[in-house]
Coordinates of C-alpha atoms and ligand atoms in Angstrom, one line a residue:
M1 CA -4.9 32.5 -22.5
E2 CA -7.0 32.5 -19.3
D3 CA -5.2 35.6 -18.2
R4 CA -6.1 37.3 -21.4
M5 CA -9.8 36.3 -21.0
E6 CA -9.7 37.6 -17.4
N7 CA -8.2 40.9 -18.6
K8 CA -10.9 41.2 -21.3
N9 CA -13.6 40.6 -18.8
E10 CA -12.2 43.1 -16.5
M11 CA -12.0 45.7 -19.3
T12 CA -15.6 45.1 -20.2
R13 CA -16.6 45.3 -16.6
S14 CA -14.8 48.6 -16.0
R15 CA -16.2 50.0 -19.2
K16 CA -19.6 49.0 -18.0
E17 CA -18.9 50.5 -14.6
A18 CA -17.8 53.7 -16.3
A19 CA -21.0 53.8 -18.3
D20 CA -23.0 53.2 -15.2
R21 CA -21.5 56.2 -13.6
A22 CA -22.1 58.4 -16.6
D23 CA -25.9 58.0 -16.1
W24 CA -26.8 60.6 -13.6
W25 CA -30.0 59.0 -12.5
K26 CA -28.4 55.9 -11.1
S27 CA -27.2 57.5 -8.0
A28 CA -30.5 59.4 -7.5
V29 CA -33.1 58.9 -4.9
V30 CA -36.6 59.7 -6.2
Y31 CA -39.5 61.1 -4.2
Q32 CA -43.0 60.7 -5.8
I33 CA -45.4 63.6 -5.2
Y34 CA -49.2 63.1 -5.7
P35 CA -49.9 66.9 -6.1
K36 CA -53.5 66.7 -5.2
S37 CA -52.6 65.4 -1.7
F38 CA -49.2 66.8 -0.9
Q39 CA -49.8 70.4 0.3
D40 CA -52.6 72.8 -0.2
S41 CA -51.4 76.4 -0.4
S42 CA -54.6 78.1 -1.5
G43 CA -56.9 76.7 1.3
N44 CA -59.4 74.9 -1.0
G45 CA -58.8 71.4 0.2
F46 CA -56.7 70.3 -2.9
G47 CA -52.9 70.3 -3.1
D48 CA -51.2 72.5 -5.6
I49 CA -47.8 73.5 -7.1
R50 CA -47.2 76.3 -4.7
G51 CA -47.8 73.8 -1.9
I52 CA -45.0 71.7 -3.3
L53 CA -42.8 74.8 -3.6
S54 CA -43.3 75.4 0.1
R55 CA -42.1 72.0 0.9
L56 CA -38.9 71.9 -1.2
D57 CA -36.8 72.7 1.9
Y58 CA -38.2 69.6 3.7
L59 CA -37.4 67.5 0.7
T60 CA -33.9 68.9 0.6
W61 CA -33.5 68.0 4.2
L62 CA -34.8 64.6 3.6
G63 CA -32.0 64.2 1.0
V64 CA -33.9 63.2 -2.2
N65 CA -32.8 64.6 -5.5
V66 CA -35.5 63.7 -8.1
L67 CA -39.1 64.6 -7.7
W68 CA -41.6 62.7 -9.7
I69 CA -44.7 64.8 -10.0
C70 CA -47.9 62.9 -10.9
P71 CA -49.9 64.6 -13.8
I72 CA -50.5 68.3 -13.3
Y73 CA -51.7 69.0 -16.8
R74 CA -55.2 70.4 -17.7
S75 CA -57.7 67.6 -16.9
P76 CA -61.3 67.0 -15.9
M77 CA -59.8 64.8 -13.2
V78 CA -61.9 61.7 -13.9
D79 CA -58.8 59.7 -13.1
N80 CA -57.1 62.5 -11.2
G81 CA -55.0 63.9 -14.0
Y82 CA -54.3 60.7 -15.9
D83 CA -57.0 61.9 -18.3
I84 CA -55.2 64.8 -19.9
A85 CA -57.1 67.5 -21.8
D86 CA -54.1 69.7 -22.8
Y87 CA -50.5 68.4 -22.6
Y88 CA -49.0 71.9 -22.6
H89 CA -50.7 73.6 -19.7
V90 CA -51.0 73.2 -16.0
D91 CA -54.5 72.5 -14.6
P92 CA -55.8 75.7 -12.9
S93 CA -56.6 73.6 -9.8
F94 CA -52.8 73.1 -9.4
G95 CA -51.8 76.6 -10.3
T96 CA -50.3 78.3 -13.3
D97 CA -47.8 77.5 -16.0
E98 CA -45.5 80.0 -14.3
D99 CA -45.8 78.1 -11.0
L100 CA -44.5 75.0 -12.7
D101 CA -41.6 76.9 -14.2
E102 CA -40.8 78.2 -10.8
L103 CA -40.9 74.7 -9.4
I104 CA -38.4 73.5 -12.0
R105 CA -36.1 76.4 -11.3
E106 CA -36.3 76.2 -7.5
A107 CA -35.8 72.4 -7.6
E108 CA -32.7 73.0 -9.8
K109 CA -31.3 75.5 -7.3
R110 CA -31.4 72.7 -4.7
G111 CA -29.8 70.2 -6.9
M112 CA -33.1 68.4 -7.7
K113 CA -34.5 67.3 -11.0
I114 CA -38.2 67.2 -11.9
L115 CA -39.6 64.0 -13.4
M116 CA -43.0 64.6 -15.1
D117 CA -45.6 62.0 -15.7
L118 CA -46.1 61.2 -19.4
V119 CA -49.6 59.8 -20.2
V120 CA -49.8 59.0 -23.9
N121 CA -51.7 55.8 -24.2
H122 CA -54.8 57.8 -24.0
T123 CA -56.1 61.4 -23.5
S124 CA -59.1 62.8 -21.8
D125 CA -62.4 62.7 -23.8
Q126 CA -62.2 66.5 -23.3
H127 CA -59.0 66.8 -25.3
A128 CA -59.4 69.0 -28.4
W129 CA -58.4 66.1 -30.6
F130 CA -61.1 63.8 -29.3
Q131 CA -63.7 66.6 -29.4
E132 CA -62.8 67.1 -33.1
A133 CA -62.8 63.3 -33.6
L134 CA -66.3 63.1 -32.3
K135 CA -67.5 65.8 -34.7
D136 CA -66.0 64.0 -37.6
P137 CA -64.9 60.4 -36.9
E138 CA -64.0 60.1 -40.6
G139 CA -61.8 63.2 -40.5
P140 CA -58.1 63.6 -39.5
Y141 CA -58.7 63.6 -35.8
G142 CA -60.9 60.5 -36.1
K143 CA -57.6 58.7 -36.9
Y144 CA -56.1 59.9 -33.7
Y145 CA -58.2 57.4 -31.8
I146 CA -59.6 53.9 -32.3
F147 CA -63.0 53.9 -33.7
R148 CA -64.7 50.8 -34.8
K149 CA -68.2 49.7 -35.9
G150 CA -70.2 47.4 -33.6
K151 CA -72.7 44.9 -34.8
D152 CA -76.4 44.6 -34.2
G153 CA -76.2 47.1 -31.3
K154 CA -73.3 45.4 -29.7
A155 CA -69.7 46.6 -29.2
P156 CA -67.0 45.4 -31.7
D157 CA -65.9 42.8 -29.1
N158 CA -66.4 41.8 -25.5
L159 CA -63.1 43.0 -23.9
R160 CA -63.3 44.5 -20.4
S161 CA -61.5 47.8 -19.7
Y162 CA -59.1 47.8 -16.8
F163 CA -61.5 49.9 -14.8
G164 CA -64.4 47.5 -15.4
G165 CA -67.2 47.4 -18.0
S166 CA -66.8 47.2 -21.8
A167 CA -63.6 48.6 -23.3
W168 CA -65.8 50.1 -26.1
E169 CA -68.0 53.2 -25.7
P170 CA -70.7 54.0 -28.3
V171 CA -70.6 57.5 -29.7
G172 CA -74.3 57.7 -30.4
R173 CA -73.9 57.7 -34.1
G174 CA -74.9 54.6 -36.1
D175 CA -73.0 51.7 -34.7
L176 CA -69.7 53.5 -33.9
Y177 CA -67.7 52.9 -30.8
Y178 CA -64.3 54.0 -29.5
F179 CA -61.8 51.9 -27.5
H180 CA -60.7 52.8 -24.0
A181 CA -58.4 50.6 -22.0
F182 CA -59.1 52.5 -18.8
A183 CA -62.2 54.7 -18.0
K184 CA -64.6 55.6 -20.8
E185 CA -63.4 59.2 -20.4
Q186 CA -59.9 58.1 -21.4
P187 CA -60.0 57.2 -25.1
D188 CA -56.9 55.4 -26.3
L189 CA -54.7 57.1 -28.9
N190 CA -54.1 55.4 -32.2
W191 CA -50.3 55.0 -32.3
E192 CA -50.4 53.5 -35.7
N193 CA -51.0 57.0 -37.0
E194 CA -47.8 58.8 -37.6
A195 CA -49.4 62.2 -37.0
V196 CA -50.1 61.0 -33.4
R197 CA -46.6 59.9 -32.8
E198 CA -45.3 63.2 -34.1
E199 CA -47.5 65.2 -31.9
I200 CA -46.3 63.2 -28.9
S201 CA -42.6 63.5 -29.7
R202 CA -43.0 67.3 -30.2
M203 CA -44.8 67.6 -26.8
V204 CA -42.2 65.4 -25.0
N205 CA -39.4 67.5 -26.4
Y206 CA -41.2 70.7 -25.3
W207 CA -41.0 69.6 -21.8
L208 CA -37.5 68.1 -21.9
D209 CA -36.3 71.4 -23.5
K210 CA -37.5 73.2 -20.3
G211 CA -34.9 71.3 -18.4
I212 CA -36.8 68.6 -16.6
G213 CA -34.9 65.4 -15.8
G214 CA -37.2 63.1 -17.7
F215 CA -40.4 61.2 -17.4
R216 CA -42.2 58.5 -15.6
I217 CA -44.2 56.9 -18.4
D218 CA -47.7 55.8 -17.8
A219 CA -49.3 52.6 -19.2
I220 CA -47.0 52.6 -22.1
G221 CA -47.1 48.8 -22.7
N222 CA -50.7 49.4 -23.9
I223 CA -50.0 51.6 -27.0
K224 CA -50.0 48.7 -29.5
K225 CA -53.3 46.8 -29.8
N226 CA -54.0 43.4 -31.3
L227 CA -57.8 43.8 -31.6
T228 CA -58.6 41.4 -34.4
R229 CA -61.4 39.3 -32.9
S230 CA -65.0 40.0 -32.3
Y231 CA -65.3 37.5 -29.4
Y232 CA -63.0 36.4 -26.5
E233 CA -63.7 33.7 -24.0
P234 CA -65.3 35.5 -21.1
D235 CA -63.6 35.3 -17.8
G236 CA -66.3 36.8 -15.6
E237 CA -70.0 36.9 -15.0
D238 CA -70.2 40.1 -17.0
G239 CA -69.5 38.1 -20.2
L240 CA -66.3 40.1 -20.8
A241 CA -62.7 39.1 -21.1
Y242 CA -59.7 40.8 -19.6
A243 CA -58.2 43.1 -22.2
G244 CA -54.6 42.9 -21.0
A245 CA -53.7 39.9 -23.1
W246 CA -54.5 41.8 -26.3
I247 CA -53.2 45.2 -25.6
Q248 CA -50.0 44.7 -23.5
N249 CA -46.6 44.5 -25.1
Q250 CA -48.0 43.4 -28.4
P251 CA -45.6 42.5 -31.2
G252 CA -44.7 45.7 -33.1
I253 CA -44.6 47.9 -30.0
E254 CA -40.9 47.9 -30.3
D255 CA -41.0 50.2 -33.3
F256 CA -43.1 52.8 -31.5
L257 CA -41.0 52.8 -28.4
R258 CA -37.7 53.0 -30.2
E259 CA -38.9 55.8 -32.3
L260 CA -40.0 57.8 -29.3
D261 CA -36.8 57.2 -27.5
E262 CA -34.6 58.2 -30.4
K263 CA -36.5 61.3 -31.1
T264 CA -36.9 62.5 -27.5
F265 CA -35.3 60.9 -24.4
R266 CA -32.0 59.7 -25.7
P267 CA -30.8 62.9 -27.2
H268 CA -31.6 64.6 -23.9
N269 CA -29.9 62.0 -21.7
S270 CA -33.2 61.8 -19.8
M271 CA -34.2 59.6 -17.0
T272 CA -37.1 57.5 -18.1
V273 CA -39.0 54.9 -16.0
A274 CA -41.8 53.1 -17.7
E275 CA -44.9 51.6 -16.1
V276 CA -44.9 48.4 -18.0
G277 CA -44.7 44.7 -17.0
V278 CA -41.9 43.1 -19.0
P279 CA -41.1 39.4 -18.9
A280 CA -37.4 38.6 -18.0
E281 CA -36.8 37.4 -21.6
R282 CA -37.8 40.7 -23.1
L283 CA -36.2 43.0 -20.5
E284 CA -33.1 43.6 -22.6
D285 CA -35.2 45.2 -25.4
F286 CA -36.8 47.6 -22.8
I287 CA -33.8 48.5 -20.6
G288 CA -30.7 47.0 -22.2
E289 CA -27.9 49.2 -23.4
N290 CA -30.0 50.2 -26.5
G291 CA -33.3 49.7 -24.7
F292 CA -36.4 52.0 -25.1
F293 CA -36.2 53.2 -21.5
R294 CA -33.6 53.6 -18.8
M295 CA -35.7 51.7 -16.2
V296 CA -39.1 49.9 -15.9
F297 CA -41.2 49.3 -12.8
D298 CA -41.6 45.8 -11.8
F299 CA -45.0 44.8 -10.4
S300 CA -44.0 41.3 -9.3
Y301 CA -43.4 42.1 -5.6
T302 CA -45.8 45.0 -5.2
D303 CA -48.8 43.4 -6.8
I304 CA -48.1 40.2 -4.9
D305 CA -51.6 40.6 -3.3
V306 CA -53.3 40.9 -6.7
P307 CA -54.5 37.8 -8.4
E308 CA -53.8 37.3 -12.1
T309 CA -57.4 38.2 -13.0
A310 CA -56.7 41.6 -11.4
E311 CA -59.7 41.2 -9.2
W312 CA -58.0 42.4 -6.0
Y313 CA -60.9 41.9 -3.7
V314 CA -59.8 38.3 -3.7
P315 CA -56.8 37.8 -1.4
T316 CA -53.8 35.8 -3.0
G317 CA -52.6 34.2 0.2
W318 CA -48.9 35.3 -0.6
T319 CA -46.1 34.4 1.8
V320 CA -42.9 36.2 2.8
K321 CA -41.1 33.5 0.8
D322 CA -43.0 34.5 -2.3
F323 CA -42.2 38.1 -1.7
R324 CA -38.5 37.4 -1.2
N325 CA -38.4 35.2 -4.3
N326 CA -40.1 37.8 -6.5
L327 CA -37.9 40.6 -5.1
F328 CA -34.6 38.8 -5.6
R329 CA -35.7 37.4 -9.0
S330 CA -36.6 40.9 -10.1
Q331 CA -33.2 42.2 -8.9
L332 CA -31.2 39.5 -10.6
D333 CA -33.0 39.5 -13.8
T334 CA -32.8 43.2 -14.1
R335 CA -29.1 43.1 -13.2
K336 CA -28.3 40.9 -16.3
V337 CA -29.4 43.6 -18.7
G338 CA -29.9 47.0 -17.1
W339 CA -30.9 49.2 -14.2
A340 CA -33.8 48.7 -11.7
A341 CA -36.3 51.0 -10.1
P342 CA -37.2 49.5 -6.8
Y343 CA -40.3 50.9 -5.1
L344 CA -42.8 49.8 -2.4
E345 CA -45.5 52.3 -2.9
N346 CA -47.0 54.7 -5.4
H347 CA -50.3 56.3 -6.1
D348 CA -51.8 53.0 -7.4
Q349 CA -50.8 51.1 -4.3
P350 CA -52.1 50.9 -0.7
R351 CA -49.6 51.6 2.0
S352 CA -46.8 49.1 2.1
L353 CA -47.0 48.7 5.9
N354 CA -50.5 47.4 5.5
K355 CA -49.6 45.2 2.7
Y356 CA -46.6 43.5 4.1
I357 CA -46.9 43.8 7.9
P358 CA -49.7 42.3 10.1
E359 CA -51.7 45.3 11.5
E360 CA -50.7 44.7 15.1
D361 CA -47.0 44.9 14.2
I362 CA -47.1 48.1 12.2
G363 CA -44.8 50.7 13.8
Y364 CA -41.3 52.1 13.9
Y365 CA -39.4 48.7 13.8
S366 CA -41.4 47.3 10.9
A367 CA -41.4 50.5 8.9
S368 CA -37.7 51.1 9.3
M369 CA -37.0 47.4 8.4
L370 CA -39.1 47.7 5.2
G371 CA -37.3 51.0 4.4
T372 CA -33.9 49.3 4.8
L373 CA -34.8 46.3 2.8
F374 CA -35.9 48.4 -0.1
L375 CA -33.5 51.4 0.0
C376 CA -30.4 49.1 -0.1
L377 CA -31.5 47.3 -3.2
R378 CA -29.7 47.8 -6.5
G379 CA -31.4 50.4 -8.7
T380 CA -32.8 53.9 -8.3
P381 CA -35.2 53.8 -5.4
F382 CA -38.6 55.5 -5.6
I383 CA -40.1 56.7 -2.3
Y384 CA -43.8 57.6 -2.3
Q385 CA -44.9 60.7 -0.2
G386 CA -45.7 59.7 3.3
Q387 CA -43.9 56.4 3.1
E388 CA -40.9 58.1 4.9
I389 CA -43.1 58.8 8.0
G390 CA -44.8 55.4 7.9
M391 CA -48.3 56.5 6.8
T392 CA -50.9 53.7 6.8
N393 CA -54.2 52.8 5.1
I394 CA -57.3 54.6 6.1
R395 CA -60.6 53.1 7.2
M396 CA -63.4 55.0 5.4
D397 CA -67.0 54.8 6.7
S398 CA -68.8 54.4 3.4
L399 CA -68.2 53.9 -0.3
A400 CA -69.0 57.6 -0.9
D401 CA -65.8 58.5 0.9
Y402 CA -63.8 56.9 -1.9
D403 CA -62.9 58.9 -5.0
D404 CA -61.0 56.4 -7.2
V405 CA -63.0 55.0 -10.1
A406 CA -61.2 51.7 -10.0
S407 CA -61.9 51.2 -6.3
V408 CA -65.6 52.0 -6.7
D409 CA -65.7 49.5 -9.6
Q410 CA -64.0 46.8 -7.5
Y411 CA -66.5 47.3 -4.7
H412 CA -69.4 46.7 -7.1
R413 CA -67.8 43.8 -8.7
A414 CA -67.1 42.2 -5.4
V415 CA -70.7 42.6 -4.3
Q416 CA -71.9 41.3 -7.7
H417 CA -69.8 38.2 -7.1
G418 CA -71.6 37.5 -3.9
I419 CA -69.3 39.1 -1.4
S420 CA -70.9 40.9 1.5
R421 CA -70.8 44.7 1.6
E422 CA -68.7 44.6 4.8
E423 CA -66.2 42.3 3.1
A424 CA -66.1 44.5 0.0
M425 CA -65.4 47.6 2.2
E426 CA -62.7 45.5 3.9
A427 CA -61.1 44.8 0.5
L428 CA -61.1 48.6 -0.1
Y429 CA -59.4 49.2 3.2
R430 CA -56.8 46.6 2.3
R431 CA -56.2 47.5 -1.3
S432 CA -57.8 50.7 -2.6
R433 CA -55.6 53.2 -4.3
D434 CA -57.1 55.9 -2.3
N435 CA -55.1 54.6 0.8
G436 CA -52.1 56.1 -0.9
R437 CA -53.8 59.2 -2.1
I438 CA -55.1 60.6 1.2
P439 CA -53.6 63.9 2.4
M440 CA -49.9 64.0 3.4
Q441 CA -49.6 64.2 7.2
W442 CA -47.4 67.2 8.0
S443 CA -48.3 68.0 11.6
G444 CA -50.8 67.6 14.4
K445 CA -52.7 70.8 13.2
R446 CA -56.0 70.8 11.5
N447 CA -56.1 68.4 8.5
A448 CA -52.7 67.2 9.4
G449 CA -51.3 70.6 8.2
F450 CA -52.3 69.7 4.7
S451 CA -55.0 72.2 4.2
E452 CA -56.6 75.2 6.0
N453 CA -60.0 74.3 4.4
E454 CA -62.6 72.7 6.5
K455 CA -62.9 69.8 4.0
T456 CA -60.2 68.0 2.1
W457 CA -60.8 66.2 -1.1
L458 CA -60.1 62.8 0.5
K459 CA -60.4 62.3 4.2
V460 CA -57.3 62.8 6.4
N461 CA -56.3 59.7 8.3
P462 CA -57.2 60.2 12.0
N463 CA -53.9 58.7 13.0
Y464 CA -52.2 62.0 11.9
L465 CA -51.8 63.0 15.5
N466 CA -49.3 60.2 16.0
I467 CA -47.9 60.0 12.4
N468 CA -46.7 63.3 11.0
V469 CA -43.6 65.0 9.8
E470 CA -43.4 67.6 12.5
K471 CA -43.6 65.1 15.3
E472 CA -41.2 62.6 13.8
M473 CA -38.6 65.4 13.1
E474 CA -38.5 66.0 16.8
E475 CA -38.0 62.3 17.6
P476 CA -34.5 61.0 16.8
E477 CA -35.9 57.5 16.8
S478 CA -38.6 57.9 14.2
V479 CA -39.3 56.4 10.8
L480 CA -38.6 59.7 9.2
H481 CA -35.1 60.0 10.7
F482 CA -34.4 56.4 9.7
Y483 CA -35.4 57.1 6.1
R484 CA -33.2 60.2 6.1
K485 CA -30.2 58.2 7.3
L486 CA -30.9 55.5 4.7
I487 CA -31.0 58.1 1.9
A488 CA -27.8 59.7 3.2
L489 CA -26.1 56.3 3.2
R490 CA -26.9 56.0 -0.6
R491 CA -26.2 59.5 -1.5
E492 CA -23.3 60.8 0.5
S493 CA -21.7 58.2 2.8
E494 CA -18.4 56.3 2.3
Y495 CA -20.7 53.3 1.5
A496 CA -22.6 55.2 -1.3
D497 CA -20.6 53.6 -4.2
T498 CA -21.2 50.1 -3.0
L499 CA -24.9 50.7 -2.3
V500 CA -25.4 52.3 -5.7
Y501 CA -23.2 50.3 -8.0
G502 CA -22.2 47.2 -6.0
E503 CA -23.6 43.8 -6.9
L504 CA -26.5 42.3 -4.9
V505 CA -26.0 38.8 -3.7
P506 CA -29.0 37.3 -2.1
I507 CA -28.5 35.1 1.0
C508 CA -30.6 32.1 0.4
P509 CA -32.8 31.0 3.3
E510 CA -31.6 27.4 3.1
G511 CA -28.1 28.6 3.7
G512 CA -28.2 31.2 6.3
A513 CA -31.5 31.8 8.1
E514 CA -33.4 29.4 10.2
S515 CA -36.6 30.9 9.1
E516 CA -38.3 32.1 6.0
D517 CA -38.9 35.4 7.7
V518 CA -35.4 36.6 7.3
I519 CA -34.6 38.5 4.0
A520 CA -30.9 39.2 3.7
Y521 CA -28.4 40.1 1.0
F522 CA -24.9 41.3 0.4
R523 CA -24.0 44.5 -1.5
E524 CA -20.5 44.2 -2.7
D525 CA -17.9 45.6 -5.0
A526 CA -14.1 45.3 -5.3
G527 CA -13.5 47.3 -2.1
R528 CA -16.4 46.3 0.3
R529 CA -18.9 43.9 1.3
L530 CA -22.0 45.1 3.1
L531 CA -24.6 42.9 4.7
V532 CA -28.3 43.9 4.8
A533 CA -30.3 41.7 7.0
C534 CA -34.0 42.1 7.8
N535 CA -36.3 40.2 10.0
F536 CA -39.6 40.3 8.3
G537 CA -41.5 38.8 11.2
G538 CA -42.5 39.4 14.8
K539 CA -40.4 36.6 16.3
E540 CA -36.6 36.6 17.0
Q541 CA -34.6 35.0 14.3
K542 CA -31.0 33.9 13.7
L543 CA -29.0 34.3 10.5
S544 CA -25.9 32.2 10.3
L545 CA -23.5 33.9 8.0
D546 CA -21.0 31.1 7.9
A547 CA -23.6 28.9 6.3
A548 CA -24.7 31.6 4.0
V549 CA -21.3 32.2 2.8
V550 CA -20.5 28.6 2.2
N551 CA -23.7 28.2 0.3
G552 CA -23.9 31.3 -1.6
A553 CA -21.2 33.8 -1.8
D554 CA -17.5 33.5 -0.9
A555 CA -16.0 31.0 1.4
A556 CA -13.0 33.3 2.0
L557 CA -15.2 35.9 3.7
Q558 CA -13.5 37.2 6.8
M559 CA -16.0 37.3 9.6
R560 CA -13.9 38.8 12.2
E561 CA -14.4 42.4 11.8
K562 CA -17.9 43.7 11.5
Q563 CA -18.5 47.4 11.2
M564 CA -22.0 48.3 12.2
I565 CA -23.5 50.9 9.9
L566 CA -27.2 51.2 10.8
D567 CA -29.6 49.1 13.0
N568 CA -33.1 50.1 14.0
Y569 CA -32.6 48.5 17.5
G570 CA -29.1 50.0 18.0
K571 CA -27.9 46.9 19.8
T572 CA -27.1 44.2 17.3
R573 CA -26.1 40.8 18.8
W574 CA -23.6 38.4 17.2
E575 CA -23.1 34.9 18.5
K576 CA -19.7 33.4 17.9
D577 CA -19.4 31.7 14.5
G578 CA -21.0 34.5 12.7
I579 CA -24.5 34.1 13.8
L580 CA -26.6 37.2 13.8
C581 CA -29.5 37.4 16.2
L582 CA -32.3 39.5 15.0
H583 CA -35.1 41.0 17.2
P584 CA -38.6 41.1 15.7
Y585 CA -38.5 43.4 12.6
E586 CA -34.9 44.2 13.2
C587 CA -32.8 45.4 10.3
V588 CA -29.1 45.6 10.2
I589 CA -26.6 47.1 7.7
C590 CA -23.0 46.3 8.5
E591 CA -19.7 46.0 6.7
L592 CA -18.0 42.6 6.8
Ligands
GLC601 C1 -51.5 54.2 -14.7 C2 -51.5 55.1 -13.6 C3 -52.8 55.2 -12.9 C4 -53.9 55.5 -14.0 C5 -53.7 54.6 -15.2 C6 -54.5 55.2 -16.4 O1 -51.6 52.9 -14.2 O2 -50.5 54.9 -12.6 O3 -53.0 55.9 -11.8 O4 -55.2 55.3 -13.4 O5 -52.4 54.5 -15.6 O6 -53.8 56.4 -16.9

């Protein structure tokens, strides 16, 4: 009987494994490009598609095989392209439609897929639909958006938009307002309207039929609203209440998401990764076998420095232990139902080095350690441009140097809450999204080789003389070469299968490490067991594998033979009895 059960389990497992392998994106390594800051080919200070084309060989050399391109559609750029005025055409500042076709083709030639950004919670207020809606809010396009009547000169309710201020904007006609979860120039689409859903499916299929690999899907948890009240308990001095609770993952959203998947992504076997916070108990609906998406991004370990109120000028006082717990919880919860999309950075985040590492310790060791910790996780890793060379946050001189609407808003809110201007600027240095959006550092030449123009749209970090692609390519011991090795391990080494499909088994600190600063785990499958051990701090640490094994994994583990795979110090030390001594910020990948 037990034998039969075991056989059945094994069959289910191998079917699952076979299914895993059929999904092409699982073994991919993604590289995210923020086009405005990647490479300027025209010399106007803004990045463009031809700039990306000119760097495809670099990306091939790096070893990535999916490129997520942040929005390049026509847009007035209030939110840098996340306010779309025309879903079918490229914004002239990025080039032409033909440039984009060429990018898709050229990427394909190099074995790379393009992942576009899908922004369908809202459009730009310049979109033809919205312009028509303004002309005739009662007409067909009025039903594309969310219009509501206010009362006595006041908005329909007191919800706050994500970017600050009321979520309702008057349209200057009677008492009429429209809803916007983000900036007022980003009116939310009305997904209850079937015509809207049809327009969106058609547009998604238009792009998928061009041969792109799929989509990163923006703010998709917000498409269903529950806006039934006229008053919410304020949570700030502005008398407004955070809208998130009423417009995120609301009941009924499932129907919209399933319909979209069935009409578009699934028939194309697309890669989809959604920007949506999903609690563990609902993950299966989102990324299970019949889930709406193939992956979702989890914010729990990247937004560890953002309080629940989303007011990020207030530090959260997080610890390495919190980070480890969130990271492992995310990995294990995801494992139960589907596939993960680990990331440390994106265009909405500051640089990971500044977030996770004390300023004085930022450098080759800490950057390669972070890269190792993250690139060996289970799931499809997303690397953000510049992360692979260890780019860092930038100190801007004044508020005027910032472009991001959300950062400017946070600054004012901080000051409004009694924080000094210096501290508010410090918060921007720590957390502004512009830290991740400054120009890519290619070389020691003018503007870090990003642009020939005198001025660039955001300032270049003065540290580009030390941190740049060209320099790091020449140094075998650089963050860049380390990332390249990590990518190769996942994509084409003898360990690739274990690193991609193997189980992740956390080594609990109580079991193995003497200090909370060690984050370590096994990746294992039937054939191999790999150890990934990272010292997350500036002091030497020890990790006792014997203890870890007894407490967590498998008492039968043979500790005798250890095959070193990668180590940022290049001189790993073992004490007898399976104790691994880790230098400050050392990372080790070895086979046990
Ligand atoms: C997502 C994007 C962000 C944008 C927002 C509104 O969070 O990642 O950059 O500002 O949606 O579209």
